[in-house]
Coordinates of C-alpha atoms in Angstrom, one line a residue:
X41 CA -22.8 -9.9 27.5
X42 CA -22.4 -6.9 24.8
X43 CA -19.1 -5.2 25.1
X44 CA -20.7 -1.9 24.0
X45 CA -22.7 0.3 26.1
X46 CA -23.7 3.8 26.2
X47 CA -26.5 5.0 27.9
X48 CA -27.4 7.6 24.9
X49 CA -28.2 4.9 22.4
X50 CA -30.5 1.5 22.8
X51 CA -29.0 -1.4 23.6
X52 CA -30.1 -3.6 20.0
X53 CA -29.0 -0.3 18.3
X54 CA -25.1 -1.4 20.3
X55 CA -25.5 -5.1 19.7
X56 CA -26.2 -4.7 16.1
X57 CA -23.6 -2.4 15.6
X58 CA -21.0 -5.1 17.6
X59 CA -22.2 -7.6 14.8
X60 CA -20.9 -5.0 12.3
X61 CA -17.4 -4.3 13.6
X62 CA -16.1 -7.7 15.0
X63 CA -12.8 -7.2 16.3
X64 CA -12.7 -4.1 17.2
X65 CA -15.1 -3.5 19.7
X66 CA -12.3 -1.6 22.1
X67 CA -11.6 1.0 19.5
X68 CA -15.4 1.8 19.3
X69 CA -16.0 1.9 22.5
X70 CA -13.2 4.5 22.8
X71 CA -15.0 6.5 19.8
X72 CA -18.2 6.1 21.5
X73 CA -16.4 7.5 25.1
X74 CA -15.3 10.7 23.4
X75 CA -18.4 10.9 21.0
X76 CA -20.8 11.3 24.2
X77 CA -24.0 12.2 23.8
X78 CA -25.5 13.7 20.8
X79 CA -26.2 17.4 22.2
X80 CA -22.4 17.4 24.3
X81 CA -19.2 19.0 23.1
X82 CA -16.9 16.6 22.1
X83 CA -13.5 16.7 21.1
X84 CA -12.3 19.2 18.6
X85 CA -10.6 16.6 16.8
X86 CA -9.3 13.3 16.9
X87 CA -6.3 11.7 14.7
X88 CA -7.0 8.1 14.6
X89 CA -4.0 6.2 12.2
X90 CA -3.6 2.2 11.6
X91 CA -1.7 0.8 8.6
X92 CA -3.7 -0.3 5.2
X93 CA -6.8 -2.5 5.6
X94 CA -6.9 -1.8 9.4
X95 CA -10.2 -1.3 9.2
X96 CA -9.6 2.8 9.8
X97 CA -12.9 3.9 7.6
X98 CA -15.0 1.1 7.4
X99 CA -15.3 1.6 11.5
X100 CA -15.9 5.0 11.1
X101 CA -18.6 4.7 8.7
X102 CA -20.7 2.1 10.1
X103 CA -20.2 3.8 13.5
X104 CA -21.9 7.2 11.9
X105 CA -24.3 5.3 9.8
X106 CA -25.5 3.2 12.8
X107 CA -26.2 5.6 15.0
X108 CA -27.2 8.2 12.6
X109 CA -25.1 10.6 13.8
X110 CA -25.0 13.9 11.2
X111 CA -21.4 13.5 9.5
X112 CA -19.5 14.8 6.6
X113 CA -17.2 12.1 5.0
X114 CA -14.3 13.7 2.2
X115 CA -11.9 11.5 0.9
X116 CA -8.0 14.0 0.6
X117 CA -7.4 11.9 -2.3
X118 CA -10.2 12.6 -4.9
X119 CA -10.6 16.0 -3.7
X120 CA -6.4 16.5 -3.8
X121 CA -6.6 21.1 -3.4
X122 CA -7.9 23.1 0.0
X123 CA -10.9 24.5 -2.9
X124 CA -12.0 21.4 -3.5
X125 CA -11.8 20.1 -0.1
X126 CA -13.5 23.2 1.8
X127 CA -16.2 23.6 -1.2
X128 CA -17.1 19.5 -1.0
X129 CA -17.4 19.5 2.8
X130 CA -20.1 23.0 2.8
X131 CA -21.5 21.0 -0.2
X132 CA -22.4 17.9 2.1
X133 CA -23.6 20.1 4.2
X134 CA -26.4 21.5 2.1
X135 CA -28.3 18.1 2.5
X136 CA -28.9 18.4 6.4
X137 CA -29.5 22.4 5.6
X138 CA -33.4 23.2 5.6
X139 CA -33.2 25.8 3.4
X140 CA -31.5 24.2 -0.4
X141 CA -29.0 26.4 -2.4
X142 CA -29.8 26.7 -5.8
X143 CA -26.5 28.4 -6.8
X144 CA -22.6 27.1 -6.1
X145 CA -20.8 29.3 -3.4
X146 CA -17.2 29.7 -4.5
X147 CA -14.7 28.8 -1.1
X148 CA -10.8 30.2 -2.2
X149 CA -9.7 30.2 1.5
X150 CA -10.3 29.0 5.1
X151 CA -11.5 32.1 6.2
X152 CA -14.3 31.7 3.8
X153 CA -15.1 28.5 5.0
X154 CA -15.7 29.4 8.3
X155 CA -17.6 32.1 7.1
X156 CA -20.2 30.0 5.1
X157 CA -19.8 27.0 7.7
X158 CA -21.7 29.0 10.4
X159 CA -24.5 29.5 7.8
X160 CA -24.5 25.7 6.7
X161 CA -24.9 24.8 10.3
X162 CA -27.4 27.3 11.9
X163 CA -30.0 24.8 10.5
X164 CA -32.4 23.6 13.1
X165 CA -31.2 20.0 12.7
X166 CA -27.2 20.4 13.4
X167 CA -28.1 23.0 16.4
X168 CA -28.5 20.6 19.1
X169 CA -26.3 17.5 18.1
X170 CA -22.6 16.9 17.1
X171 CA -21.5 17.5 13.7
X172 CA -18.3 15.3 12.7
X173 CA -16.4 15.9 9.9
X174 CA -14.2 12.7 8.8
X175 CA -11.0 13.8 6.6
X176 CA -9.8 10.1 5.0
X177 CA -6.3 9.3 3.8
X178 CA -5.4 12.8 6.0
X179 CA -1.7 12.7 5.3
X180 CA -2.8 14.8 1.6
X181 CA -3.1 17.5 4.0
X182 CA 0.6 18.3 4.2
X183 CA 0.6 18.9 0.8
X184 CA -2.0 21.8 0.7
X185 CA -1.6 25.2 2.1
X186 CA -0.3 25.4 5.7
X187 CA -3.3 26.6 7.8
X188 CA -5.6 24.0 6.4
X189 CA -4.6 21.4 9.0
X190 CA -4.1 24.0 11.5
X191 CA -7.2 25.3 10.5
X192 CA -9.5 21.8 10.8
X193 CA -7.5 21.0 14.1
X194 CA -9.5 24.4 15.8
X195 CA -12.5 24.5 13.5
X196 CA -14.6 24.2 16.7
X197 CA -13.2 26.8 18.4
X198 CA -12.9 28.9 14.7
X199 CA -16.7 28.7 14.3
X200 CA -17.4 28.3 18.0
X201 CA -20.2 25.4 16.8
X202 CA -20.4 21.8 17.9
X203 CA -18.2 20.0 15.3
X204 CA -15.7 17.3 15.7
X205 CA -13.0 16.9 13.1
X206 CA -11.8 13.4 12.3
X207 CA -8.6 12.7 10.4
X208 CA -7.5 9.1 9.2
X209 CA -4.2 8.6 8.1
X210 CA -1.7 5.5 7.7
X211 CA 1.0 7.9 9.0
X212 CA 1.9 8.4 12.7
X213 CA 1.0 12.0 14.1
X214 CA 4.7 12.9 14.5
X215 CA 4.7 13.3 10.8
X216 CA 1.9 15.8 10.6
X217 CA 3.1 18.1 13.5
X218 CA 3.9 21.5 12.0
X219 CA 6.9 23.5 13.0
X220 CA 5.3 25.8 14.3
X221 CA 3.0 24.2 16.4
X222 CA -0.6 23.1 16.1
X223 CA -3.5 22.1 18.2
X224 CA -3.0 18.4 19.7
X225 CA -6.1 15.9 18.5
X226 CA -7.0 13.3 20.2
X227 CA -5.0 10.4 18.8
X228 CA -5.9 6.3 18.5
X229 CA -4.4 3.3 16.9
X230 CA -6.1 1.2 14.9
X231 CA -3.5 -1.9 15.5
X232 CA -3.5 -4.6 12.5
X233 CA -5.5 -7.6 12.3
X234 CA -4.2 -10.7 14.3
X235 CA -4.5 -14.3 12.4
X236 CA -7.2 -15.2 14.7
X237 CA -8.8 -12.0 13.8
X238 CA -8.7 -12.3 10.1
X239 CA -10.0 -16.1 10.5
X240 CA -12.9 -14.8 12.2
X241 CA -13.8 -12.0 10.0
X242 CA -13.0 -13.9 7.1
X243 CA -15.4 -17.2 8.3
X244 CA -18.5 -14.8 8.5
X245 CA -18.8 -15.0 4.8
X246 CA -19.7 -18.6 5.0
X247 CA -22.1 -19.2 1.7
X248 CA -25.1 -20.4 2.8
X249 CA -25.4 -24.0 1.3
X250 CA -22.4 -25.1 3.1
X251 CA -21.7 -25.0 7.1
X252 CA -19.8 -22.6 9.0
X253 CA -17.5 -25.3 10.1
X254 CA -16.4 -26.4 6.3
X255 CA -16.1 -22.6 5.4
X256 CA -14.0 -21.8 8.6
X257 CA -11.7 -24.8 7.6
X258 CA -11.0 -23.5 4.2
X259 CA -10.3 -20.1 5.8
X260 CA -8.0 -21.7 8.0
X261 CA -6.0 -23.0 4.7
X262 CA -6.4 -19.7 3.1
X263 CA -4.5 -18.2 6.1
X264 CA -2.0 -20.7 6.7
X265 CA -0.5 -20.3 3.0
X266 CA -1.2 -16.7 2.4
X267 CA -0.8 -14.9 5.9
X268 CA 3.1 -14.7 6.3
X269 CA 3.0 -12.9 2.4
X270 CA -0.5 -11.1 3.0
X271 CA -2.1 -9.4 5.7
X272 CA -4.6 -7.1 3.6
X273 CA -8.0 -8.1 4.6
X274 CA -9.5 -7.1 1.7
X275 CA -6.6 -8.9 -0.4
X276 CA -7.6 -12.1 1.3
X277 CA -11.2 -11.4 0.9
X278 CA -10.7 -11.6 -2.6
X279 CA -8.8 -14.6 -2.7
X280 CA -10.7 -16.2 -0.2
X281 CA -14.0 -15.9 -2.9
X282 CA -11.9 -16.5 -5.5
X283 CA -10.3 -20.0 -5.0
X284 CA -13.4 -21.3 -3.1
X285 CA -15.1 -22.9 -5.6
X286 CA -11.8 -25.0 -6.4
X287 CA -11.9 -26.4 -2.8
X288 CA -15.2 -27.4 -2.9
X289 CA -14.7 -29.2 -6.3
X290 CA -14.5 -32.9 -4.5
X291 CA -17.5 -32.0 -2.1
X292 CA -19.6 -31.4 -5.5
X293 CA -18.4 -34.4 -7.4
X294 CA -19.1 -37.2 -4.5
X295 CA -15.4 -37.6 -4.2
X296 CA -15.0 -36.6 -0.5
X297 CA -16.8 -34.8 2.2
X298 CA -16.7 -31.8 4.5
X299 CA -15.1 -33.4 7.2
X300 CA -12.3 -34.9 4.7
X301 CA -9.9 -32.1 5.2
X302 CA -7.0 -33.7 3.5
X303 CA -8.4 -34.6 0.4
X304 CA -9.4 -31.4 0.0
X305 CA -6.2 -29.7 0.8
X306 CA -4.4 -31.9 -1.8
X307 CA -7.1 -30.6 -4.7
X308 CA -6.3 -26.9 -3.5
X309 CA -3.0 -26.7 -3.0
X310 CA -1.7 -26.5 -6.1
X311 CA -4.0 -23.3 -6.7
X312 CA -2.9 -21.5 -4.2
X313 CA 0.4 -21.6 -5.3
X314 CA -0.9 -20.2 -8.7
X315 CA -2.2 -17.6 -7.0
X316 CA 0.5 -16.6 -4.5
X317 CA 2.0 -15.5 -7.9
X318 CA -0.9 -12.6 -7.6
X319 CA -1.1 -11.7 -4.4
X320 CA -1.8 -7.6 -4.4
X321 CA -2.0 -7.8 -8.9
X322 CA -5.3 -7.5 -10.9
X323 CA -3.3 -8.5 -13.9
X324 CA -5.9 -10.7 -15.0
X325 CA -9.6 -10.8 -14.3
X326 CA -11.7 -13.2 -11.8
X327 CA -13.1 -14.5 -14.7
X328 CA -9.9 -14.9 -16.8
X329 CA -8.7 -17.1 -13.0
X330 CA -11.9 -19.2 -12.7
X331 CA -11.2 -20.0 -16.3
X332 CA -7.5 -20.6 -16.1
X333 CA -8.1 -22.9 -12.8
X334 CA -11.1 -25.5 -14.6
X335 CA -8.8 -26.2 -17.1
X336 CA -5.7 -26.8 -15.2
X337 CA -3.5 -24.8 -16.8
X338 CA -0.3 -22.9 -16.2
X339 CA 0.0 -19.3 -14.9
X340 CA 1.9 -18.3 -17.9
X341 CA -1.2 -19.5 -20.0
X342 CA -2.9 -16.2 -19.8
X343 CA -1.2 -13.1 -21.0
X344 CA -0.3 -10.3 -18.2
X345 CA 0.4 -12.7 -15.1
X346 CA 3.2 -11.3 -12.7
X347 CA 5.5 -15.1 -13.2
X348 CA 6.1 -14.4 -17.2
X349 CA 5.7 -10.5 -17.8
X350 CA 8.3 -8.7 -18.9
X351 CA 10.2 -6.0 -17.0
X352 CA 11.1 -3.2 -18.7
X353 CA 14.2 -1.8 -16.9
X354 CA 14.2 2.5 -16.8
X355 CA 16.4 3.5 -19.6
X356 CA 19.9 4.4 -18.1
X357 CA 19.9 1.2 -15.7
X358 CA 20.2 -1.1 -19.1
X359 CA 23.4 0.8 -20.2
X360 CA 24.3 1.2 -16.1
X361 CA 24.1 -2.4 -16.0
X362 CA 26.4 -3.4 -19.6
X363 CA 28.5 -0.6 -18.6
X364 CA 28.7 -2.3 -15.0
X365 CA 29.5 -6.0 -16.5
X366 CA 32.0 -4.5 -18.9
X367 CA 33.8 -2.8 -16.3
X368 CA 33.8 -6.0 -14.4
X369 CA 35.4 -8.3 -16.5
X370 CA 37.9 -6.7 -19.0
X371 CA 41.0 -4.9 -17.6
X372 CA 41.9 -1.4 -17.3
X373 CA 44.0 -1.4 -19.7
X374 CA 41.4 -2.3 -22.3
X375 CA 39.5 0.8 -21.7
X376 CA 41.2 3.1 -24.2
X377 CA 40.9 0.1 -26.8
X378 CA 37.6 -0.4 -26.7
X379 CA 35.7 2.7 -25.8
X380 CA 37.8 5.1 -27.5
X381 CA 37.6 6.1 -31.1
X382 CA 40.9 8.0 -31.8
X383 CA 42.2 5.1 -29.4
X384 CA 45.6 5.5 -31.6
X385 CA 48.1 2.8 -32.5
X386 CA 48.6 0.1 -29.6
X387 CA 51.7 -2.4 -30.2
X388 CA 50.9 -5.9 -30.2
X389 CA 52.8 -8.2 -28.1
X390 CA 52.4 -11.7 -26.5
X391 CA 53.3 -11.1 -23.1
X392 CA 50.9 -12.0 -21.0
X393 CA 50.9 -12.5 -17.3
X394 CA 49.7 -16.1 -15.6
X395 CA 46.5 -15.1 -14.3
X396 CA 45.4 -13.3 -17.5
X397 CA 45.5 -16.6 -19.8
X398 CA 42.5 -17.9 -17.6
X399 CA 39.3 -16.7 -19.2
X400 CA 37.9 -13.5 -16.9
X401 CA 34.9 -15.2 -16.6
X402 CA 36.2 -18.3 -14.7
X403 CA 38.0 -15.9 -12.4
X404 CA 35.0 -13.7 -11.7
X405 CA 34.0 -10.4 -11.7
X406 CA 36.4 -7.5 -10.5
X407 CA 35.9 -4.2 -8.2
X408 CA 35.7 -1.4 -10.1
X409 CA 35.6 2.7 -9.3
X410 CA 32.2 4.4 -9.8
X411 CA 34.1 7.2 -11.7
X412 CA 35.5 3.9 -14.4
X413 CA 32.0 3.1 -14.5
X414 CA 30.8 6.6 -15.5
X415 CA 33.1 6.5 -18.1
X416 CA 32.3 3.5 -20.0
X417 CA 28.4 4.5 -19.6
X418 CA 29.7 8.0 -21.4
X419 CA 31.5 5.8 -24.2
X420 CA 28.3 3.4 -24.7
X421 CA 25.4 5.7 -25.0
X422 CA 24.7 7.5 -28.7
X423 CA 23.5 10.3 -26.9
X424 CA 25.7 13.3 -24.1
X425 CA 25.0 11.8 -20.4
X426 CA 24.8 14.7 -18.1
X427 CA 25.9 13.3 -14.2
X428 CA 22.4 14.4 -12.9
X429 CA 20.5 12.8 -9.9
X430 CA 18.7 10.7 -11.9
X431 CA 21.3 9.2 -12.8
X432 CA 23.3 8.1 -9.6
X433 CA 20.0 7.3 -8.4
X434 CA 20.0 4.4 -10.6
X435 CA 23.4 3.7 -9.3
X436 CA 22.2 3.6 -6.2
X437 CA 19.5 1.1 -6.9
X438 CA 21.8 -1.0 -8.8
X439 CA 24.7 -1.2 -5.7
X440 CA 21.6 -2.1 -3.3
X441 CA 20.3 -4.7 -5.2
X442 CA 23.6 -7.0 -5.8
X443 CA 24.3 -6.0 -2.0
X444 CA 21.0 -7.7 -1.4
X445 CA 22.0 -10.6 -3.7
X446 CA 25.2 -10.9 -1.3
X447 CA 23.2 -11.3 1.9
X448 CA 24.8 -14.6 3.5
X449 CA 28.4 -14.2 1.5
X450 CA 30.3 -12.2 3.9
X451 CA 33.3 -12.8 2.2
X452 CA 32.2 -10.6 -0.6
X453 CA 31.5 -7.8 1.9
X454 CA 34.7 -5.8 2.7
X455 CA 33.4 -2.8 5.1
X456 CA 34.2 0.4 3.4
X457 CA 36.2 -0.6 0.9
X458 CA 33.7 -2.5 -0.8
X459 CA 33.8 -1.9 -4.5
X460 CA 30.9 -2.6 -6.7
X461 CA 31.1 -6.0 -9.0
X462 CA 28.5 -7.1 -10.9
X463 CA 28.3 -10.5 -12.3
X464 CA 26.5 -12.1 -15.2
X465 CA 24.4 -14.3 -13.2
X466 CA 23.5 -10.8 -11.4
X467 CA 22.6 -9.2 -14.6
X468 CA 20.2 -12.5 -15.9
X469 CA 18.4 -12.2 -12.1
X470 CA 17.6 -8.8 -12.9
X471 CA 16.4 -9.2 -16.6
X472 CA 14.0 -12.1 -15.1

């Protein structure tokens, strides 16, 4: 039984449209609720807000595409200012507009828009059906002027036409709400893709000279490594075409067959964890990874992989860093020796107290002030240091990184009087 139905649109129309959208056939059904029929009012505008890969736009085009339904689609990102924005959407327009305009109509503000949006529309085509208007990666709206959200939130009552604005965001709604108020949308979450979801999306891709049943097995393998570090659908899309033609190696060579699942996970596992190193990068090429997996090689191989790049630290953070190590492990009382020039005459003497004849290194690293630390960085770098933000933002990076290092050492933890220590093993973790 088809779990979409509307009495507006034919049933093969629905069950092909099912076939397009697997797993989400309760969030179109919802769309297809509010949508209606093609002549009725629908909602002035609907928020609908999933994280990345949620399948947010893909849904949304093949819903409008399917039915055919007359629909502007703008993406907030290429077109990043309310002039572009306003002047793309009247430009779609123009296509479903009888009459073509040879010249380009300049749109500097809203009130324009609504202006030449009652002329775009008056065609006979968008007279008697539902307009929508679908506003992806919505949260670059904050960052234009503030009755542009305001402004597409009323746009049906504005131009008093039959359009339906639909924003998609990976942002909840609370963080769009003005201050001053706004026009409530319609709001629907697009929740993230289960495992059993992404296996079944996934094992639709099967090639067709091999079976479902062998392609839904190596999906299966695909998932069980990758899934707890990647959740992207389109990230294990790519991997899932990438590292295919490794597991079918044996099946190809007469060494095992379809059904000989652990032969086939011993020739493949050793590639995924290559590419577990590379999970979100395009450091390298598909072709440059085919090539590196038929001859066996290591990741570090082939220039630019993620395991043996180098990371250039920002510029303060290397001198935060010495400065922090320095501080560490020689006393106080060496400070005026060693970071001052004019440090003046300093009498020699052999006294030395018990714990000092043990090398600072065995001991470990000591506390040390944040304003001790400021000095030495002062003393170390050629050029003057202004105390900007920039600066104890480094700091503050630095501090939460070896606190992160100390995660299971309580002991090294003492409440608010924790002073910062950093340690040379700390240092060589970082540089890695």
């Amino acid at each position: 039984m088809p779990n979409l139905e509307h009495p507006a649109y034919p049933a093969a129309t629905l069950l092909h449209l099912e076939s397009l959208v697997p797993c989400r056939e309760s969030q179109v059904s919802m769309l297809l609720s509010i949508f209606g029929e093609r002549q009725q009012f629908s909602f002035p505008s609907i928020f609908i807000y999933g994280h990345t890969s949620s399948g947010k736009t893909y849904v949304m085009q093949t819903l409008l595409n399917t039915l055919q339904l007359p629909h502007v689609f703008v993406n907030c990102v290429e077109y990043f200012t309310s002039r572009l924005l306003l002047e793309e959407i009247l430009i779609q327009l123009q296509s479903y507009s009888e009459t073509e305009q040879n010249s380009h109509v300049p749109c500097d503000t809203f009130n324009d828009f609504v202006r030449l949006f009652k002329q775009a529309v008056a065609s006979r085509e968008l007279e008697d059906q539902t307009l929508y208007i679908v506003l992806d990666r919505a949260e670059q709206l904050r960052e234009m002027e503030v009755n542009i959200l305001p402004g597409f939130l009323r746009l049906q009552e504005l131009t008093d036409r039959n359009v339906t604005v639909v924003l998609l965001s990976e942002i909840v709604w609370e963080l769009f709400r003005p201050s001053t108020g706004c026009f409530e949308p319609f709001t629907l979450y697009f929740p993230d893709y289960s495992i059993g979801h992404l296996q079944k999306i996934l094992s639709q891709n099967y090639p067709p000279e091999y079976s479902a049943d062998f392609y839904a097995a190596y999906i299966n393998i695909l998932l069980g490594v990758f899934y707890m570090v990647c959740r992207d659908l389109k990230e294990l899309q790519h991997l899932a075409v990438l590292n295919f033609s490794k597991y079918c190696e044996p099946v190809v060579r007469g060494e095992a067959n379809e059904r000989d699942t652990r032969k086939l996970w011993k020739n493949i596992e050793p590639h995924l964890k290559k590419a577990m190193q590379t999970v979100y990068l395009r450091e390298i090429s598909s072709s440059q990874w085919e090539r590196l997996q038929h001859d066996d090689g290591e990741p570090g191989q082939l220039k630019g992989l993620s395991a043996h790049t180098h990371m250039e630290l920002p510029y303060y953070s290397k001198f935060l860093l010495i400065a922090a190590y320095l501080a560490s492990y020689n006393p106080v009382r060496t400070d005026k020796r060693f970071f001052l020039k004019h440090h003046g005459k300093i009498r020699k003497t052999n006294f030395m107290k018990k714990h000092e004849k043990t090398s600072n290194h065995l001991l470990g690293p000591k506390p040390f002030p944040l304003d001790r630390l400021l000095a030495i960085l002062y003393s170390i770098v050629d050029i003057r240091v202004a105390p900007t933000a920039n600066i104890f933002s480094q700091i503050t990076s630095l501090v939460t990184l070896q606190l992160l290092s100390m995660v299971g050492h309580n002991d090294q933890l003492d409440g608010p009087r924790y002073k910062c220590t950093v340690s040379l093993d700390f240092i060589r973790a970082i540089a890695r």
